[in-house]
XYZ file of C-alpha atoms in Angstrom:
731
model
C 94.718 2.640 66.020
C 94.302 -0.572 67.752
C 98.256 -0.858 68.335
C 98.152 2.947 69.531
C 95.317 2.006 71.863
C 97.303 -1.095 73.355
C 100.207 1.039 74.146
C 98.120 3.376 76.124
C 97.353 6.253 73.909
C 94.149 6.994 72.134
C 93.568 8.124 68.662
C 92.213 11.137 70.031
C 95.560 12.124 72.076
C 97.503 11.908 68.836
C 95.036 14.219 67.151
C 95.144 16.696 69.767
C 99.079 16.490 70.136
C 99.008 17.037 66.257
C 96.810 19.885 66.320
C 98.598 21.342 69.011
C 95.642 21.348 71.214
C 96.282 18.866 73.935
C 95.070 19.996 77.400
C 97.474 17.493 79.351
C 100.635 16.731 77.422
C 102.461 15.284 80.608
C 99.785 12.563 80.818
C 100.364 10.952 77.524
C 104.064 11.870 76.790
C 107.442 10.924 78.627
C 107.779 7.865 80.553
C 104.574 5.785 82.108
C 104.665 2.890 83.844
C 102.169 0.044 82.103
C 102.018 -2.759 84.227
C 105.484 -4.537 84.908
C 106.660 -2.425 81.781
C 107.502 1.043 80.775
C 106.225 3.147 78.028
C 107.975 5.944 76.637
C 106.447 8.263 74.319
C 107.642 11.505 72.439
C 106.041 13.643 69.965
C 108.720 14.831 67.468
C 106.918 15.851 64.181
C 109.413 15.476 61.210
C 111.852 13.057 62.895
C 112.628 10.075 60.866
C 113.741 7.772 63.729
C 114.011 8.283 67.560
C 115.617 6.004 70.325
C 115.817 6.116 74.019
C 119.234 5.607 75.765
C 119.346 4.779 79.132
C 122.003 6.103 81.677
C 123.540 2.594 81.231
C 123.939 3.337 77.511
C 120.752 0.594 77.004
C 119.008 1.503 73.675
C 115.313 1.232 73.223
C 113.796 1.958 69.433
C 110.654 4.045 69.457
C 108.206 3.049 66.883
C 106.711 5.732 64.959
C 103.043 5.658 65.113
C 101.548 8.730 63.186
C 101.611 12.559 63.232
C 105.255 12.497 64.667
C 104.481 10.145 67.852
C 106.773 7.664 68.801
C 106.235 5.059 71.404
C 108.472 2.029 72.724
C 108.114 -0.090 75.385
C 110.929 -1.483 77.816
C 111.161 -4.017 80.975
C 110.915 -2.171 84.381
C 114.856 -2.593 84.803
C 115.438 -0.144 81.888
C 115.749 3.070 83.649
C 117.345 3.612 87.117
C 115.418 6.766 87.456
C 112.558 8.124 85.482
C 114.506 10.902 83.859
C 117.535 8.763 83.451
C 117.400 8.507 79.452
C 118.139 10.911 76.561
C 116.162 10.654 73.262
C 118.408 10.314 70.391
C 116.810 12.002 67.376
C 117.565 11.506 63.763
C 116.413 14.377 61.719
C 116.510 14.842 58.151
C 119.644 17.635 58.709
C 121.244 15.403 61.280
C 121.164 14.062 64.495
C 120.321 15.451 68.086
C 120.634 13.694 71.572
C 118.986 15.267 74.690
C 116.943 14.269 77.736
C 113.299 14.294 77.209
C 111.562 17.684 78.612
C 108.355 15.179 79.511
C 110.718 13.040 81.892
C 110.933 15.634 84.518
C 108.650 16.500 87.338
C 106.891 19.229 88.723
C 109.311 22.310 88.717
C 107.879 24.845 90.984
C 107.520 24.207 94.615
C 103.908 24.461 96.086
C 104.705 27.203 98.413
C 105.608 29.559 95.519
C 102.349 28.795 93.719
C 100.529 29.478 96.905
C 102.339 32.843 97.302
C 101.924 33.556 93.824
C 98.480 33.084 93.833
C 97.932 35.419 97.258
C 99.921 37.991 95.615
C 102.637 38.174 98.102
C 105.689 36.275 96.632
C 108.700 38.173 97.626
C 110.797 37.311 94.590
C 107.988 36.481 91.808
C 110.573 37.172 89.051
C 112.810 34.577 90.343
C 109.874 31.818 90.156
C 108.274 32.818 86.604
C 109.824 33.850 83.479
C 112.953 31.854 81.982
C 115.833 30.679 84.231
C 119.142 28.746 83.377
C 118.636 25.506 86.137
C 119.695 22.250 86.890
C 117.050 19.699 87.341
C 118.127 16.187 88.413
C 121.567 17.126 87.358
C 120.467 18.139 83.938
C 121.314 21.900 82.932
C 118.728 23.419 81.067
C 115.995 26.387 81.149
C 113.050 26.460 83.367
C 110.027 28.342 81.917
C 106.875 29.407 83.686
C 104.080 31.817 83.296
C 100.924 32.831 84.632
C 97.931 32.150 82.036
C 95.339 30.540 84.220
C 92.503 31.026 81.401
C 94.329 29.237 78.355
C 93.626 26.197 76.798
C 97.495 25.553 75.825
C 100.616 27.235 76.587
C 103.550 26.266 74.644
C 107.305 27.533 74.732
C 108.649 28.497 71.367
C 111.923 29.229 69.795
C 114.664 28.803 67.228
C 115.217 25.357 69.089
C 111.854 23.959 68.008
C 111.369 25.942 64.610
C 108.631 28.112 66.576
C 106.282 25.252 66.233
C 104.209 25.429 69.315
C 103.055 22.054 69.099
C 106.368 20.871 70.147
C 106.859 21.897 73.665
C 103.692 22.133 75.267
C 103.894 23.271 79.123
C 102.347 21.781 82.154
C 99.372 23.843 83.827
C 99.611 24.028 87.647
C 96.057 24.345 88.079
C 96.030 25.769 91.807
C 97.803 28.830 90.560
C 97.154 29.070 86.496
C 100.986 29.052 86.054
C 102.237 26.803 83.252
C 105.694 25.446 83.334
C 108.233 23.434 81.345
C 111.777 22.460 81.714
C 113.627 22.373 78.266
C 117.122 20.204 78.645
C 120.147 21.483 77.464
C 118.963 25.024 76.291
C 121.404 27.858 77.144
C 120.912 31.237 77.551
C 121.054 33.605 74.840
C 118.151 31.740 73.257
C 115.170 33.814 71.925
C 111.606 32.670 72.548
C 107.840 33.397 73.014
C 105.183 31.471 74.450
C 102.287 30.319 72.107
C 98.802 30.371 73.840
C 95.447 28.946 72.790
C 92.716 30.825 74.673
C 89.973 29.653 76.560
C 87.512 29.699 73.553
C 90.052 27.743 71.401
C 91.803 30.695 69.387
C 95.307 30.808 68.771
C 96.556 33.995 70.002
C 99.452 36.092 68.660
C 102.979 34.752 70.293
C 103.476 36.494 73.447
C 106.789 38.024 74.787
C 107.485 36.791 78.618
C 106.069 39.105 80.890
C 108.975 38.134 83.361
C 111.780 37.989 80.729
C 115.112 39.590 81.826
C 116.310 40.264 78.371
C 114.672 41.008 74.850
C 115.553 41.353 71.347
C 116.645 44.577 70.033
C 113.368 46.309 68.868
C 111.624 46.254 65.948
C 112.114 42.307 66.948
C 109.593 41.423 69.964
C 111.022 37.836 71.323
C 112.423 37.128 74.908
C 115.994 36.053 75.534
C 117.014 33.267 77.952
C 119.047 35.903 80.097
C 122.872 34.831 81.191
C 122.446 33.494 84.803
C 126.083 34.485 85.477
C 125.855 37.352 88.450
C 127.497 40.593 87.645
C 130.455 41.271 89.781
C 129.553 44.877 91.530
C 132.403 46.871 92.971
C 130.111 49.657 94.799
C 130.196 48.385 98.177
C 131.181 51.639 99.458
C 128.742 53.375 97.544
C 125.998 51.192 98.619
C 126.657 51.316 102.282
C 126.521 55.070 102.377
C 123.692 55.875 99.742
C 120.920 56.500 102.668
C 122.831 59.586 103.790
C 122.985 60.934 100.039
C 119.549 60.343 99.854
C 118.207 61.881 103.072
C 115.994 64.975 102.952
C 119.065 67.043 104.355
C 121.269 65.927 101.657
C 122.017 67.497 98.282
C 120.218 66.162 95.104
C 120.634 67.221 91.757
C 119.376 65.180 89.053
C 120.424 65.385 85.432
C 117.764 63.845 83.501
C 118.493 61.789 80.321
C 117.011 60.394 77.274
C 119.527 57.778 76.697
C 119.001 57.304 72.929
C 119.553 61.329 71.911
C 121.867 62.699 74.638
C 125.124 62.003 72.261
C 125.212 59.880 69.161
C 128.042 58.510 66.837
C 129.244 60.355 63.932
C 126.857 58.220 61.754
C 123.962 58.880 63.833
C 123.579 55.420 65.584
C 123.161 55.286 69.194
C 125.925 54.786 71.869
C 125.980 51.927 73.995
C 126.318 51.283 77.785
C 130.053 51.177 77.286
C 130.375 54.358 75.336
C 127.953 56.255 77.442
C 130.324 55.292 80.581
C 132.988 56.793 78.875
C 131.070 59.989 77.783
C 127.965 60.364 79.777
C 129.519 59.777 83.534
C 132.516 62.255 83.362
C 130.250 64.839 81.837
C 127.489 64.829 84.610
C 130.082 64.447 87.429
C 132.085 67.512 85.909
C 128.878 69.390 85.792
C 128.150 68.716 89.443
C 125.005 66.642 89.500
C 124.661 64.213 91.954
C 122.374 61.633 90.047
C 121.464 60.491 86.644
C 117.873 59.946 86.099
C 117.095 57.702 82.998
C 114.028 58.015 80.868
C 112.356 54.536 81.156
C 114.947 51.762 79.688
C 112.898 49.166 80.451
C 112.429 47.287 76.853
C 109.468 49.027 75.067
C 108.298 48.297 71.349
C 107.822 51.940 69.999
C 110.791 54.255 69.988
C 108.632 57.310 69.949
C 107.221 56.572 73.427
C 110.517 57.585 74.765
C 110.055 54.088 77.283
C 106.942 55.499 78.799
C 105.078 52.379 77.162
C 107.175 49.616 78.394
C 106.314 45.628 78.006
C 109.636 44.174 79.275
C 109.228 45.484 83.087
C 112.075 43.296 83.868
C 114.516 43.709 81.090
C 116.786 46.643 80.109
C 116.099 47.456 76.427
C 118.613 45.848 74.027
C 118.950 49.055 72.070
C 122.002 49.990 74.046
C 123.566 46.645 75.017
C 123.029 43.379 77.600
C 121.578 43.356 80.913
C 125.252 43.017 82.114
C 126.508 46.039 80.014
C 123.695 48.161 81.934
C 124.832 46.759 85.170
C 128.443 47.506 84.596
C 127.249 51.268 83.495
C 125.579 51.579 86.907
C 128.700 50.159 88.940
C 130.474 53.047 86.591
C 128.288 55.701 87.896
C 128.417 54.461 91.377
C 132.480 54.419 91.049
C 132.136 58.038 89.895
C 130.072 58.898 92.979
C 126.947 59.233 90.937
C 123.372 57.810 91.919
C 121.044 56.327 89.010
C 117.359 56.949 88.983
C 115.170 55.260 86.652
C 111.697 56.384 85.547
C 109.447 53.250 85.959
C 105.821 52.984 84.670
C 103.433 50.995 86.707
C 100.385 52.715 85.833
C 99.619 51.377 82.194
C 101.080 49.251 79.274
C 100.656 49.216 75.443
C 98.266 47.254 73.388
C 100.892 45.375 70.865
C 99.679 42.096 70.252
C 103.001 40.321 71.713
C 102.377 41.889 75.078
C 100.229 41.727 77.876
C 97.001 42.692 76.297
C 94.348 40.182 76.345
C 97.528 37.816 77.350
C 95.659 34.390 77.639
C 92.692 35.539 75.850
C 91.034 37.568 78.516
C 91.558 40.724 80.305
C 94.343 39.191 82.674
C 96.706 42.193 83.387
C 93.913 44.775 82.731
C 90.399 45.638 83.677
C 87.919 44.216 81.443
C 85.691 47.192 81.390
C 87.380 50.130 79.368
C 85.943 52.492 81.987
C 88.608 51.113 84.326
C 90.801 49.596 82.090
C 91.814 51.858 79.115
C 93.797 55.178 79.135
C 92.081 57.061 76.163
C 94.874 59.704 76.614
C 97.679 57.274 75.830
C 95.678 54.417 74.312
C 96.889 51.919 76.566
C 95.836 49.464 78.999
C 95.714 49.911 82.800
C 96.948 47.311 85.225
C 94.460 45.975 87.436
C 96.208 46.224 90.560
C 93.124 44.685 92.271
C 94.199 41.161 91.070
C 96.697 39.480 93.396
C 99.120 37.979 90.483
C 99.234 41.526 88.573
C 99.768 43.361 91.571
C 102.624 41.021 92.373
C 103.944 41.154 88.707
C 104.378 45.157 88.926
C 105.798 45.326 92.425
C 108.189 42.343 91.774
C 109.305 44.783 88.906
C 110.182 47.877 90.707
C 112.065 45.617 93.428
C 114.175 43.731 90.728
C 115.229 46.917 89.213
C 116.441 48.077 92.713
C 118.160 44.998 93.848
C 119.616 43.212 90.774
C 120.892 46.520 89.438
C 121.540 48.495 92.279
C 119.528 51.057 91.101
C 119.369 54.319 93.634
C 115.797 55.166 93.074
C 112.829 55.186 91.198
C 110.822 58.095 89.629
C 107.226 56.829 89.226
C 105.449 57.934 86.558
C 102.024 59.254 86.124
C 100.994 58.404 89.637
C 97.978 60.981 89.418
C 96.363 58.924 86.932
C 96.649 55.814 89.473
C 95.265 57.541 92.265
C 91.870 58.738 90.516
C 89.404 56.661 88.907
C 88.152 59.683 87.134
C 91.743 60.832 85.727
C 90.901 62.589 82.336
C 87.615 61.192 81.930
C 84.358 62.742 81.621
C 81.004 61.817 83.340
C 79.908 58.549 82.688
C 83.357 57.327 81.647
C 84.650 55.837 84.882
C 83.421 53.697 87.510
C 83.394 54.482 91.220
C 85.106 52.643 93.751
C 83.075 50.240 96.464
C 82.430 53.447 98.503
C 81.035 55.453 95.450
C 84.470 57.741 95.241
C 86.703 58.880 92.761
C 89.819 57.238 94.774
C 91.325 54.429 93.369
C 91.622 52.236 96.475
C 93.774 49.483 94.832
C 96.326 51.398 93.514
C 96.489 53.425 96.472
C 96.978 50.114 98.426
C 99.459 49.050 95.908
C 101.672 52.236 96.230
C 101.863 52.269 100.127
C 102.728 48.353 99.994
C 105.287 49.105 97.532
C 107.122 52.159 99.300
C 107.146 50.087 102.602
C 108.986 47.137 101.046
C 111.214 49.475 99.394
C 112.147 50.838 102.550
C 112.349 47.375 104.171
C 114.114 45.540 101.692
C 116.135 47.925 99.862
C 117.347 50.612 102.495
C 118.637 53.960 100.967
C 116.595 53.502 97.418
C 114.552 56.503 97.019
C 110.979 56.513 95.524
C 109.733 59.624 93.707
C 106.305 60.322 92.578
C 105.168 62.382 89.514
C 102.327 63.282 91.058
C 100.581 66.679 89.703
C 97.460 67.089 92.092
C 97.000 68.163 95.568
C 96.656 64.423 96.919
C 97.604 65.073 100.533
C 100.551 63.140 102.183
C 102.343 61.600 98.835
C 105.832 61.672 100.911
C 104.037 61.294 104.323
C 105.134 58.293 106.052
C 102.619 55.168 105.500
C 101.723 54.356 109.357
C 100.518 58.208 109.062
C 98.300 57.354 106.283
C 100.651 58.877 103.775
C 101.417 57.394 100.232
C 105.133 56.489 101.547
C 107.347 58.117 99.037
C 110.635 59.723 99.604
C 109.947 62.867 97.403
C 107.675 64.334 95.314
C 108.058 66.173 91.877
C 106.589 69.812 92.613
C 104.537 70.513 89.390
C 103.047 73.227 90.898
C 106.367 75.268 91.521
C 107.218 74.183 87.644
C 104.121 75.441 85.957
C 103.728 78.729 88.348
C 107.331 79.798 87.862
C 107.291 79.388 83.842
C 104.061 81.172 83.663
C 105.849 84.321 85.357
C 109.201 83.782 83.118
C 107.187 83.927 79.941
C 105.721 87.279 81.053
C 107.375 90.405 79.698
C 109.430 92.132 82.631
C 107.212 95.120 82.183
C 104.154 93.196 83.059
C 105.630 90.930 85.606
C 104.554 93.076 88.697
C 101.143 91.768 87.927
C 102.289 88.095 88.247
C 104.714 88.510 91.009
C 103.168 85.779 93.455
C 103.594 83.221 90.930
C 107.028 83.030 92.070
C 106.503 83.191 95.852
C 103.401 81.067 95.958
C 105.297 77.732 95.998
C 106.451 78.870 99.554
C 103.146 78.733 100.906
C 103.170 74.744 100.391
C 106.909 73.918 100.219
C 106.987 72.231 103.402
C 103.503 70.218 103.013
C 105.771 67.469 100.792
C 109.494 66.790 100.615
C 109.832 68.195 97.021
C 111.887 68.168 93.947
C 112.019 71.129 91.484
C 111.450 69.325 87.999
C 112.250 71.026 84.748
C 111.957 67.822 82.700
C 111.274 66.710 79.467
C 107.813 67.429 79.368
C 108.421 71.015 79.191
C 110.762 71.063 76.083
C 108.432 68.651 73.794
C 105.349 68.657 71.954
C 105.236 72.477 70.726
C 106.390 73.673 74.096
C 109.856 74.894 72.947
C 112.839 74.906 74.704
C 113.676 76.741 78.050
C 115.580 79.235 76.517
C 112.843 79.617 73.863
C 110.202 80.498 76.648
C 112.278 83.768 77.757
C 110.805 86.958 76.261
C 112.966 89.900 75.312
C 116.158 90.199 72.627
C 118.623 87.194 72.805
C 120.925 88.803 75.266
C 117.801 89.140 78.053
C 116.420 85.752 77.185
C 119.715 84.523 78.407
C 119.773 86.670 80.998
C 116.346 85.272 82.316
C 117.224 81.732 81.879
C 120.517 82.507 84.144
C 118.533 84.177 86.674
C 115.636 81.699 86.707
C 118.243 79.121 87.317
C 119.865 80.974 90.132
C 116.183 81.297 91.740
C 115.712 77.542 91.460
C 119.037 76.117 92.742
C 118.631 78.626 95.870
C 114.847 77.739 96.293
C 113.920 74.795 98.836
C 113.492 71.475 97.107
C 115.725 69.024 95.217
C 116.570 69.795 91.638
C 116.193 68.182 88.397
C 117.081 69.397 85.038
C 116.472 67.756 81.453
C 119.553 67.475 79.347
C 119.878 70.217 76.979
C 118.479 73.063 79.400
C 122.075 73.209 81.337
C 123.411 74.608 77.640
C 120.229 76.494 76.837
C 119.428 74.564 73.723
C 117.565 76.716 71.369
C 115.683 73.561 69.617
C 112.964 71.643 71.155
C 114.268 68.409 72.070
C 113.944 65.698 69.061
C 114.191 61.921 70.330
C 115.620 61.052 67.069
C 118.925 63.301 67.244
C 121.381 64.314 69.556
C 121.553 67.537 71.551
C 122.977 70.563 69.837
C 126.319 70.133 71.239
C 127.820 72.681 68.725
C 125.970 75.609 70.481
C 128.661 75.465 73.112
C 130.826 77.315 70.951
C 129.025 80.452 71.280
C 129.770 82.251 74.672
C 125.949 82.787 75.630
C 125.306 79.008 75.640
C 128.922 77.939 77.160
C 127.918 80.624 79.822
C 124.852 78.915 80.901
C 126.450 75.533 80.906
C 129.133 77.240 83.258
C 126.602 78.703 85.574
C 124.836 75.452 86.201
C 128.268 73.912 86.902
C 128.847 76.528 89.503
C 125.237 76.214 90.812
C 125.634 72.591 91.385
C 128.916 73.374 93.333
C 127.471 75.997 95.083
C 124.361 73.830 96.068
C 126.613 70.739 97.291
C 129.267 72.870 98.983
C 127.007 75.400 101.032
C 124.949 73.381 103.703
C 122.554 76.343 104.040
C 121.287 75.796 100.542
C 120.207 72.129 101.016
C 120.540 71.129 105.133
C 117.249 72.208 105.837
C 115.390 71.447 102.395
C 112.310 70.064 104.347
C 112.497 72.099 107.439
C 110.342 75.354 107.438
C 113.266 77.175 109.802
C 115.772 76.815 106.744
C 113.914 79.547 105.016
C 113.199 83.433 105.503
C 111.695 85.640 103.403
C 113.399 88.776 103.277
C 111.631 90.791 100.364
C 108.914 88.938 99.049
C 106.476 91.688 98.214
C 108.511 94.290 96.028
C 106.003 93.633 93.136
C 106.959 97.345 91.771
C 110.590 96.130 91.187
C 110.002 92.326 90.378
C 112.645 91.660 93.155
C 112.897 88.636 95.520
C 115.379 88.048 98.404
C 115.405 85.157 100.836
C 117.593 83.480 103.353
C 118.445 79.895 103.414
C 120.172 78.637 106.860
C 121.373 75.268 107.929
C 120.949 76.369 111.545
C 124.443 78.140 111.690
C 125.647 79.625 108.487
C 123.318 81.646 105.949
C 123.217 82.407 102.054
C 121.000 85.114 100.761
C 119.700 84.782 97.508
C 118.511 88.148 95.749
C 116.434 88.109 92.224
C 115.916 91.128 90.004
C 113.457 89.848 87.315
C 113.592 93.221 85.305
C 116.422 94.345 82.628
C 116.609 97.217 84.953
C 119.906 97.530 87.260
C 118.977 98.061 90.800
C 121.560 100.626 92.225
C 121.679 101.064 96.377
C 119.249 97.998 96.811
C 119.062 97.581 100.494
C 118.433 93.947 101.945
C 118.475 92.887 105.697
C 120.642 90.376 106.921
C 121.241 88.230 110.021
C 124.817 88.898 110.675
C 127.413 91.775 109.995
C 130.647 91.686 108.196
C 131.438 90.985 104.841
C 129.156 89.019 102.543
C 130.869 87.381 99.865
C 129.112 87.301 96.331
C 129.160 83.299 95.632
C 127.266 83.269 92.298
C 126.247 86.330 90.244
C 124.167 84.978 87.172
C 125.213 88.298 85.361
C 128.926 87.664 85.884
C 130.934 87.971 82.328
C 132.107 84.112 82.717
C 128.446 83.069 82.367
C 127.550 85.627 79.400
C 126.380 88.507 81.245
C 127.145 92.108 81.774
C 129.634 91.783 84.444
C 127.777 94.014 86.860
C 127.896 93.199 90.247
C 129.265 94.194 94.033
C 133.006 93.633 93.388
C 132.767 90.075 94.960
C 130.660 91.162 98.052
C 129.359 93.771 100.308
C 130.032 95.004 103.922
C 126.912 94.415 106.335
C 125.722 97.819 107.940
C 124.670 97.630 111.594
C 120.912 98.834 112.199
C 117.441 96.830 111.638
C 116.023 96.562 108.202
C 113.374 94.089 107.039
C 113.106 92.938 110.843
C 117.090 91.864 110.739
C 119.665 93.572 112.455
C 121.912 94.377 109.799
C 121.520 95.186 106.161
C 123.502 95.222 102.785
C 123.177 97.869 100.185
C 123.668 96.115 96.881
C 123.917 96.369 93.237
C 121.306 94.042 91.607
C 122.343 93.605 87.978
C 119.790 93.286 85.414
C 117.874 90.297 85.368
C 119.783 88.205 87.678
C 119.956 86.317 90.704
C 122.916 86.849 93.488
C 123.733 84.481 96.000
C 126.124 85.642 99.005
C 127.388 84.122 102.363
C 128.844 85.933 105.054
C 132.435 85.336 105.911
C 133.933 83.911 108.885
């Protein structure tokens, strides 16, 4: 090894390169001045010969030392600049000519590294991950990954036969970030990172946490995304969406699991183009204002429905490319529909190719399982008290809103983030620094995230799935709140479904399950959810929860929908509910569209369409959703008859809702109203068009003068069995 030592490389350097253990490959590979000469060194196992070709066309043959190391010396004038040469490599199967990755200098600016380490980088995803760039005029891909405790990190892919020895990266010590520029590499390339942990253990190859594209499952590699920006056509929508998301706007959401809404004849899933042609017109025709997609961030296990994601920046490849997804969103906006994504910042799965023990240590998760492991879901919990992890998760949320013009994020499992003892028994959790159960790091994260969304992505909505009585979920951060725009009203959902399950004979004893939601209806800005969670895991379907014979079950569901759509709060309905699908939802098959041949099922669908149109068209049903002045009980205590009546108002006009939750018709039922004249029956859930008996009030009723229920006029109505009536005054 005398020659190698004379040429400036030690035997142990060659041994370390060959073993994939060298701590600083840039110290020995690439161009290095040696006195007045220049030494060029490359590590290319399996190459037959290697030459360095300068920009001026001069050729320097590199001598093979051993174990794939090649070295040559040239005079100082061989290169006009340090990166001004290419390696001409003769492989057994052919010749390759490319620039030397180890001839390029530092890639990420110091200021970016400082911001990353502080956890306050505004666009961390534009630094880390893989990006098609030009360096010194050479096109290629820049890779960067945070792995501060690794001994070695390499990028691997088809371009280097997935050999982690060939492209080891440079460590930027101050930030714990590894970087490498691979010249001439293009978008579409699959890749992963190969890491050697702090203890010298070779770890499972890891997908890129910041990757913007991934291979279709069950493959797990990341893909270098196409850098060409998508050409959006939704300027008008984006400029006006803030008004569509305001507390006084009608928001009616259709929740969708993309893979099981509709399938091809062969049972395969639709892609984004097909969904654009089928889903968008359907949702628009049904009168919904928004589509909410269950998580479409790349995830390994289909049975998690996306709620155990690993690609927090990559749309799942199950339905097409990132560009295809952007086109779907653009089509939605063109059709007047907003798009909400379920987003999961609370936890991540334990898959070996993912974030778990990423550099051999608890990097993204807490070390102690009492803080870092969800027993319910067999997942790890993000350590949001760590700057880089906080930056990573926040960058994900903001990236979906910015890059894909997403109109809102429904943040999953917020309750699990707020409490350190969530679903844990005594001794299974660690108190915060003050001895309490609140997760201070997560609270701080959510507040900062919501503030940044307000400032940087105006008009976007943040919606919390939060099931506890945590105060101020939708209160401004400046007032001590969490800063969400809306919160799912899980209490309303549980109470009302519990009531609906009761035999109408016994509902009088549970009367206030339907009224209790108004006690706290204005404590938050609420969305009323009938989500996928209510039709899985043995819970059956919505129609399956209804008691009675077949006709009564459908009448119950129709009356419930009428109550929901007239109740304060934005609306959310999971797919299949709109046509009263009998079967519990199964993510492995499409909805039971054939049930629409049955008039009862088709009638429910017709009703939901009309309720959406009434909700949007009648300002009284949405204008004061977040204002107590917009609601008044007229009849809230008639438990004997199980009747409810209430007024919605926008300050000028009214809508009266009357619900009869028994199968007994009520003739001559008197209800107080604020104005005289004719009150038109806008919706009657018992109408024959909806599959009902057709009983009603002949299109409306004339108000009588004279006080009743504390109001100056009254209506005498026929209340059909198991029905909701919506009436508005004419004029």
